[in-house]
Short mmCIF file of C-alpha atoms and ligand atoms in Angstrom, two decimals:
data_model
loop_
_atom_site.label_atom_id
_atom_site.label_comp_id
_atom_site.label_asym_id
_atom_site.label_seq_id
_atom_site.Cartn_x
_atom_site.Cartn_y
_atom_site.Cartn_z
CA UNK A 1 -25.97 7.12 4.31
CA UNK A 2 -24.26 3.76 3.90
CA UNK A 3 -21.10 3.11 5.90
CA UNK A 4 -18.46 2.23 3.33
CA UNK A 5 -15.63 0.10 4.68
CA UNK A 6 -14.70 -1.57 1.39
CA UNK A 7 -11.37 0.26 1.34
CA UNK A 8 -9.53 3.32 2.61
CA UNK A 9 -9.57 4.60 -0.99
CA UNK A 10 -13.25 5.59 -0.72
CA UNK A 11 -12.66 8.84 1.22
CA UNK A 12 -13.69 12.15 -0.34
CA UNK A 13 -11.54 15.29 -0.07
CA UNK A 14 -12.59 17.51 2.84
CA UNK A 15 -13.52 21.18 2.35
CA UNK A 16 -10.10 22.20 3.71
CA UNK A 17 -8.33 19.86 1.29
CA UNK A 18 -10.43 21.22 -1.59
CA UNK A 19 -9.36 24.71 -0.54
CA UNK A 20 -5.70 23.67 -0.70
CA UNK A 21 -6.32 22.20 -4.16
CA UNK A 22 -8.08 25.34 -5.38
CA UNK A 23 -5.31 27.71 -4.33
CA UNK A 24 -2.23 25.67 -5.30
CA UNK A 25 0.44 27.35 -7.42
CA UNK A 26 0.88 25.25 -10.56
CA UNK A 27 2.94 24.96 -13.75
CA UNK A 28 3.55 22.43 -16.50
CA UNK A 29 5.02 19.43 -14.71
CA UNK A 30 6.26 17.81 -17.93
CA UNK A 31 8.63 20.82 -18.07
CA UNK A 32 9.30 20.30 -14.32
CA UNK A 33 7.67 23.72 -13.83
CA UNK A 34 5.05 22.85 -11.24
CA UNK A 35 6.27 24.16 -7.86
CA UNK A 36 3.69 22.20 -5.88
CA UNK A 37 4.65 18.90 -7.50
CA UNK A 38 8.35 19.65 -7.14
CA UNK A 39 8.04 20.48 -3.45
CA UNK A 40 5.91 17.40 -2.80
CA UNK A 41 8.42 15.10 -4.52
CA UNK A 42 11.24 16.66 -2.53
CA UNK A 43 9.30 16.57 0.72
CA UNK A 44 8.44 12.88 0.50
CA UNK A 45 11.98 11.97 -0.62
CA UNK A 46 13.32 13.77 2.48
CA UNK A 47 10.87 11.98 4.76
CA UNK A 48 12.31 8.63 3.65
CA UNK A 49 15.93 9.76 3.29
CA UNK A 50 15.91 9.28 -0.48
CA UNK A 51 17.52 11.51 -3.11
CA UNK A 52 14.50 12.05 -5.31
CA UNK A 53 10.79 11.40 -5.80
CA UNK A 54 8.39 11.14 -8.73
CA UNK A 55 4.68 11.93 -8.55
CA UNK A 56 2.49 9.31 -10.22
CA UNK A 57 -1.28 8.98 -10.59
CA UNK A 58 -1.35 5.53 -8.98
CA UNK A 59 0.58 3.32 -6.62
CA UNK A 60 0.63 0.59 -9.25
CA UNK A 61 2.50 2.91 -11.62
CA UNK A 62 4.95 3.92 -8.86
CA UNK A 63 5.59 0.23 -8.13
CA UNK A 64 6.00 -0.64 -11.78
CA UNK A 65 8.36 2.24 -12.56
CA UNK A 66 10.56 1.29 -9.62
CA UNK A 67 10.50 -2.46 -10.31
CA UNK A 68 11.49 -1.95 -13.93
CA UNK A 69 14.41 0.19 -12.78
CA UNK A 70 15.72 -2.77 -10.76
CA UNK A 71 14.87 -5.80 -12.90
CA UNK A 72 15.74 -6.22 -16.60
CA UNK A 73 13.56 -8.10 -19.11
CA UNK A 74 13.90 -11.85 -18.61
CA UNK A 75 14.98 -11.45 -15.01
CA UNK A 76 13.00 -12.24 -11.91
CA UNK A 77 11.38 -10.34 -9.06
CA UNK A 78 10.53 -12.21 -5.86
CA UNK A 79 7.41 -11.18 -3.95
CA UNK A 80 5.02 -12.63 -1.41
CA UNK A 81 2.23 -14.66 -3.02
CA UNK A 82 -0.61 -12.43 -1.83
CA UNK A 83 1.14 -9.14 -2.46
CA UNK A 84 -0.44 -6.32 -4.45
CA UNK A 85 2.36 -6.47 -7.03
CA UNK A 86 1.59 -10.13 -7.67
CA UNK A 87 -2.20 -10.20 -7.43
CA UNK A 88 -3.58 -6.72 -8.03
CA UNK A 89 -1.44 -5.11 -10.73
CA UNK A 90 -2.83 -7.29 -13.49
CA UNK A 91 0.47 -8.73 -14.62
CA UNK A 92 1.96 -5.30 -15.34
CA UNK A 93 5.57 -6.32 -14.62
CA UNK A 94 5.26 -9.11 -17.21
CA UNK A 95 3.24 -7.13 -19.75
CA UNK A 96 5.24 -3.89 -19.77
CA UNK A 97 8.68 -4.88 -18.52
CA UNK A 98 9.21 -8.55 -19.47
CA UNK A 99 9.77 -9.37 -15.80
CA UNK A 100 8.93 -12.79 -14.39
CA UNK A 101 7.81 -13.10 -10.80
CA UNK A 102 8.28 -15.94 -8.35
CA UNK A 103 6.56 -16.00 -4.98
CA UNK A 104 6.99 -17.18 -1.43
CA UNK A 105 3.99 -17.65 0.84
CA UNK A 106 3.72 -15.91 4.22
CA UNK A 107 1.17 -16.29 7.03
CA UNK A 108 -0.86 -13.06 7.15
CA UNK A 109 1.69 -11.60 4.75
CA UNK A 110 4.24 -11.30 7.56
CA UNK A 111 7.78 -11.18 6.20
CA UNK A 112 10.23 -13.90 7.26
CA UNK A 113 13.46 -12.91 5.54
CA UNK A 114 14.70 -16.44 5.04
CA UNK A 115 11.53 -17.45 3.13
CA UNK A 116 12.44 -14.93 0.44
CA UNK A 117 16.20 -15.45 0.54
CA UNK A 118 15.91 -19.23 0.26
CA UNK A 119 14.22 -19.08 -3.13
CA UNK A 120 16.51 -16.37 -4.55
CA UNK A 121 18.69 -17.51 -7.48
CA UNK A 122 20.93 -14.62 -8.52
CA UNK A 123 23.21 -14.95 -11.55
CA UNK A 124 21.75 -18.21 -12.77
CA UNK A 125 23.54 -18.06 -16.11
CA UNK A 126 21.96 -19.50 -19.26
CA UNK A 127 20.01 -22.20 -17.40
CA UNK A 128 17.60 -20.61 -14.96
CA UNK A 129 15.95 -17.22 -14.53
CA UNK A 130 18.21 -14.91 -12.51
CA UNK A 131 16.71 -13.17 -9.48
CA UNK A 132 17.57 -9.47 -9.29
CA UNK A 133 15.18 -7.96 -6.77
CA UNK A 134 12.80 -8.70 -3.89
CA UNK A 135 9.65 -6.70 -3.10
CA UNK A 136 8.22 -6.24 0.40
CA UNK A 137 4.73 -4.89 1.14
CA UNK A 138 4.32 -2.86 4.35
CA UNK A 139 1.66 -2.87 5.64
CA UNK A 140 0.53 -6.03 3.90
CA UNK A 141 -2.92 -5.41 2.44
CA UNK A 142 -4.31 -8.90 1.76
CA UNK A 143 -2.45 -10.16 4.85
CA UNK A 144 -4.82 -7.99 6.92
CA UNK A 145 -2.85 -4.76 7.34
CA UNK A 146 0.15 -6.57 8.81
CA UNK A 147 3.07 -4.40 9.95
CA UNK A 148 6.38 -5.96 8.92
CA UNK A 149 9.00 -6.64 11.59
CA UNK A 150 11.99 -4.30 11.38
CA UNK A 151 14.28 -7.18 12.38
CA UNK A 152 13.07 -9.23 9.41
CA UNK A 153 13.49 -6.24 7.08
CA UNK A 154 17.06 -5.77 8.37
CA UNK A 155 17.76 -9.50 7.92
CA UNK A 156 16.38 -9.34 4.38
CA UNK A 157 18.64 -6.38 3.56
CA UNK A 158 21.67 -8.22 4.92
CA UNK A 159 20.87 -11.35 2.94
CA UNK A 160 20.06 -9.36 -0.19
CA UNK A 161 23.42 -7.58 0.03
CA UNK A 162 25.22 -10.90 0.31
CA UNK A 163 23.41 -12.12 -2.81
CA UNK A 164 23.71 -8.83 -4.72
CA UNK A 165 19.94 -8.28 -4.87
CA UNK A 166 17.97 -5.02 -4.79
CA UNK A 167 14.99 -4.41 -2.50
CA UNK A 168 11.75 -2.61 -3.36
CA UNK A 169 9.21 -1.46 -0.75
CA UNK A 170 5.56 -1.33 -1.74
CA UNK A 171 4.72 1.24 0.92
CA UNK A 172 1.17 2.06 -0.14
CA UNK A 173 0.33 2.01 3.59
CA UNK A 174 3.79 2.64 5.06
CA UNK A 175 2.19 5.55 6.94
CA UNK A 176 0.03 3.08 8.85
CA UNK A 177 3.08 0.92 9.62
CA UNK A 178 4.95 4.00 10.86
CA UNK A 179 2.12 5.15 13.13
CA UNK A 180 1.44 1.65 14.49
CA UNK A 181 5.09 0.72 15.13
CA UNK A 182 6.64 4.10 15.90
CA UNK A 183 9.45 3.28 13.45
CA UNK A 184 10.52 6.52 11.71
CA UNK A 185 9.82 6.73 7.96
CA UNK A 186 13.54 7.37 7.32
CA UNK A 187 14.38 4.15 9.18
CA UNK A 188 12.13 2.19 6.80
CA UNK A 189 13.71 4.11 3.93
CA UNK A 190 17.22 2.97 4.83
CA UNK A 191 16.66 -0.64 3.86
CA UNK A 192 15.22 -0.23 0.37
CA UNK A 193 16.65 0.79 -3.00
CA UNK A 194 13.27 1.91 -4.27
CA UNK A 195 9.98 2.76 -2.56
CA UNK A 196 6.40 3.55 -3.57
CA UNK A 197 4.00 5.33 -1.21
CA UNK A 198 0.31 6.18 -1.66
CA UNK A 199 -1.33 9.47 -0.74
CA UNK A 200 -4.79 8.23 -1.70
CA UNK A 201 -5.24 5.43 0.85
CA UNK A 202 -5.38 6.31 4.54
CA UNK A 203 -4.02 9.81 3.93
CA UNK A 204 -7.20 10.73 2.07
CA UNK A 205 -5.93 12.48 -1.06
CA UNK A 206 -8.15 11.89 -4.12
CA UNK A 207 -5.26 10.57 -6.20
CA UNK A 208 -1.49 10.28 -6.14
CA UNK A 209 1.55 8.25 -5.22
CA UNK A 210 5.27 8.95 -5.05
CA UNK A 211 8.09 6.72 -6.30
CA UNK A 212 11.36 7.22 -4.41
CA UNK A 213 14.96 6.32 -5.14
CA UNK A 214 18.29 7.76 -6.27
CA UNK A 215 18.37 10.82 -8.55
CA UNK A 216 19.56 8.66 -11.41
CA UNK A 217 16.82 6.04 -11.10
CA UNK A 218 14.10 8.65 -10.65
CA UNK A 219 15.33 10.54 -13.75
CA UNK A 220 14.97 7.34 -15.76
CA UNK A 221 11.57 6.65 -14.23
CA UNK A 222 10.48 10.14 -15.32
CA UNK A 223 11.18 9.14 -18.92
CA UNK A 224 9.25 5.89 -18.53
CA UNK A 225 6.36 7.66 -16.84
CA UNK A 226 6.00 9.87 -19.94
CA UNK A 227 6.37 6.83 -22.21
CA UNK A 228 3.50 5.15 -20.34
CA UNK A 229 1.39 8.25 -21.00
CA UNK A 230 1.42 9.53 -17.43
CA UNK A 231 3.32 12.79 -17.90
CA UNK A 232 0.88 15.25 -16.35
CA UNK A 233 0.64 19.01 -16.74
CA UNK A 234 -0.75 21.37 -14.03
CA UNK A 235 -0.93 18.47 -11.63
CA UNK A 236 0.07 20.62 -8.66
CA UNK A 237 -3.69 20.69 -8.03
CA UNK A 238 -3.36 17.07 -6.98
CA UNK A 239 0.04 17.44 -5.36
CA UNK A 240 -1.52 20.13 -3.14
CA UNK A 241 -3.92 17.48 -1.83
CA UNK A 242 -0.85 15.35 -1.08
CA UNK A 243 0.79 18.17 0.89
CA UNK A 244 -2.44 18.70 2.80
CA UNK A 245 -2.65 14.97 3.57
CA UNK A 246 0.92 14.92 4.92
CA UNK A 247 0.22 17.99 7.06
CA UNK A 248 -2.99 16.72 8.61
CA UNK A 249 -3.65 13.04 8.12
CA UNK A 250 -0.67 10.98 9.26
CA UNK A 251 -0.93 11.02 13.06
CA UNK A 252 -4.71 10.56 12.97
CA UNK A 253 -4.25 7.11 11.40
CA UNK A 254 -4.03 5.86 15.00
CA UNK A 255 -7.79 6.53 15.22
CA UNK A 256 -8.40 4.28 12.23
CA UNK A 257 -6.29 1.62 13.94
CA UNK A 258 -8.22 1.95 17.20
CA UNK A 259 -11.56 1.58 15.39
CA UNK A 260 -10.35 -1.42 13.42
CA UNK A 261 -9.24 -3.12 16.63
CA UNK A 262 -12.62 -2.33 18.21
CA UNK A 263 -14.44 -4.01 15.30
CA UNK A 264 -12.25 -7.11 15.57
CA UNK A 265 -12.78 -7.30 19.34
CA UNK A 266 -16.53 -6.85 18.96
CA UNK A 267 -16.75 -9.81 16.58
CA UNK A 268 -15.58 -11.80 19.61
CA UNK A 269 -14.52 -14.91 17.69
CA UNK A 270 -10.81 -15.39 17.07
CA UNK A 271 -11.52 -18.07 14.46
CA UNK A 272 -13.11 -15.32 12.34
CA UNK A 273 -10.68 -12.55 13.20
CA UNK A 274 -8.00 -12.42 15.87
CA UNK A 275 -7.87 -8.86 17.26
CA UNK A 276 -4.20 -9.41 18.09
CA UNK A 277 -3.49 -9.68 14.38
CA UNK A 278 -5.25 -6.40 13.56
CA UNK A 279 -2.14 -4.21 13.53
CA UNK A 280 -3.56 -1.28 11.59
CA UNK A 281 -6.74 -0.30 9.71
CA UNK A 282 -7.59 -3.56 7.95
CA UNK A 283 -9.82 -6.30 9.36
CA UNK A 284 -9.67 -9.57 7.45
CA UNK A 285 -12.45 -12.02 8.27
CA UNK A 286 -11.84 -15.71 7.63
CA UNK A 287 -15.22 -17.40 7.19
CA UNK A 288 -13.96 -20.97 6.80
CA UNK A 289 -15.49 -21.97 10.15
CA UNK A 290 -18.97 -20.75 9.14
CA UNK A 291 -21.44 -21.96 6.49
CA UNK A 292 -21.37 -18.45 4.98
CA UNK A 293 -19.50 -17.14 1.96
CA UNK A 294 -17.77 -13.77 1.89
CA UNK A 295 -20.14 -12.68 -0.88
CA UNK A 296 -23.14 -13.65 1.31
CA UNK A 297 -21.70 -11.76 4.26
CA UNK A 298 -21.14 -8.70 2.07
CA UNK A 299 -24.73 -8.89 0.80
CA UNK A 300 -26.14 -9.25 4.31
CA UNK A 301 -24.12 -6.25 5.50
CA UNK A 302 -25.08 -4.17 2.47
CA UNK A 303 -28.78 -4.75 3.09
CA UNK A 304 -28.28 -3.12 6.48
CA UNK A 305 -26.16 -0.26 5.19
CA UNK A 306 -22.59 -1.49 5.68
CA UNK A 307 -20.40 -2.02 2.62
CA UNK A 308 -17.52 -4.47 2.96
CA UNK A 309 -15.33 -6.34 0.44
CA UNK A 310 -15.48 -10.02 -0.43
CA UNK A 311 -11.89 -10.67 -1.55
CA UNK A 312 -12.03 -14.45 -1.65
CA UNK A 313 -14.73 -17.15 -1.41
CA UNK A 314 -14.30 -17.18 2.38
CA UNK A 315 -12.34 -13.98 2.96
CA UNK A 316 -14.03 -10.67 3.68
CA UNK A 317 -12.26 -7.37 4.38
CA UNK A 318 -13.20 -4.16 6.19
CA UNK A 319 -10.95 -1.10 6.12
CA UNK A 320 -11.33 1.88 8.45
CA UNK A 321 -10.53 5.38 7.17
CA UNK A 322 -10.76 9.15 7.45
CA UNK A 323 -14.50 9.32 6.69
CA UNK A 324 -15.45 6.76 9.35
CA UNK A 325 -16.14 8.05 12.86
CA UNK A 326 -17.11 6.69 16.29
CA UNK A 327 -20.86 7.07 15.69
CA UNK A 328 -20.56 4.95 12.55
CA UNK A 329 -18.33 2.54 14.46
CA UNK A 330 -21.11 1.40 16.77
CA UNK A 331 -23.51 1.02 13.83
CA UNK A 332 -20.93 -0.93 11.82
CA UNK A 333 -20.26 -3.28 14.73
CA UNK A 334 -23.96 -3.95 15.23
CA UNK A 335 -24.54 -4.66 11.54
CA UNK A 336 -21.48 -6.87 11.19
CA UNK A 337 -22.29 -8.91 14.31
CA UNK A 338 -25.86 -9.56 13.25
CA UNK A 339 -24.75 -10.46 9.70
CA UNK A 340 -22.35 -13.06 11.15
CA UNK A 341 -25.13 -14.91 13.00
CA UNK A 342 -25.92 -18.08 11.05
CA UNK A 343 -29.20 -19.71 12.03
C1 PLP B 1 -3.59 0.35 -3.21
C2 PLP B 1 -2.29 -0.34 -3.24
C3 PLP B 1 -1.34 -0.06 -4.23
C4 PLP B 1 -1.56 0.92 -5.36
O1 PLP B 1 -2.81 0.88 -5.89
P1 PLP B 1 -3.36 1.91 -6.99
O2 PLP B 1 -4.80 1.61 -6.98
O3 PLP B 1 -2.67 1.58 -8.25
O4 PLP B 1 -3.02 3.29 -6.52
C5 PLP B 1 -0.14 -0.71 -4.17
N1 PLP B 1 0.13 -1.58 -3.19
C6 PLP B 1 -0.75 -1.87 -2.22
C7 PLP B 1 -0.37 -2.82 -1.14
C8 PLP B 1 -1.99 -1.26 -2.22
O5 PLP B 1 -2.87 -1.56 -1.25
#
């Protein structure tokens, strides 16, 4: 069996999770009749100290529903240049919501509040695009699983309040940030007007995200979710997987983090990957010091049974997850190290 470290989305539901799915009480969620969905939305909202939650099939949809609730057509969202919202949602904010996006650039995706605040231009009148919201990604995926500093988040909130701007958290991997930093989920929740979280990344559910905000915003997002064609019926089957993931798969993320750190340390070359920068479950490898492309590295690894992602010409990514254990860890390290040897 190949070892698949392309992403933490590749996990398959365990037997126990499948059991939870099979026995879930369900109803028609478009009529708000599905008890498993309702309890999941409420549960996750409570975890983050928010009034309400909305179950969505994807994190992209959760992000987009929340962003459109903050930013009107013709207004601007600020986000980091390598963020998922900017690079991996295929222009959705522009296509569906008429939102323009402007970016700041951050080393390893790490938030520096003033970088975002400096480019904000609220209430720009008839001359320039007005900024209305800022998005933060935590952990930062393409930054290499970077955990954002709570001090910088607090500084961003303070500055945003002074400028009258809203804040959105793309918390696809907020669980990893929480486990790595020890910061309570509700503490993260305090700083943001809207949040999206994924159940299908490190938590191992087959599908599902939750959008979180005030009752009023979530009620509006429910209408837009249906308009987008994502009103789902007996979807408690999937919400049950989410409940199972919250019950069993949060604290164990520390194992994914330990294994990711072990891979980075084993590479033993800080020019390729600095273990100190591996905060969570993502290992970004910068190949600019080697005569080897990311695609070549991925091919070499694949030939030996290790699947990794080539995300840029010289940037490769490995992500540890629920279906990756210590036995596979030693194999993965051996394969990766030999693939990095350039003769
Ligand atoms: C995976 C991910 C999402 C959501 O992705 P979907 O594939 O739409 O569920 C959002 N933000 C980040 C940072 C992600 O890694």
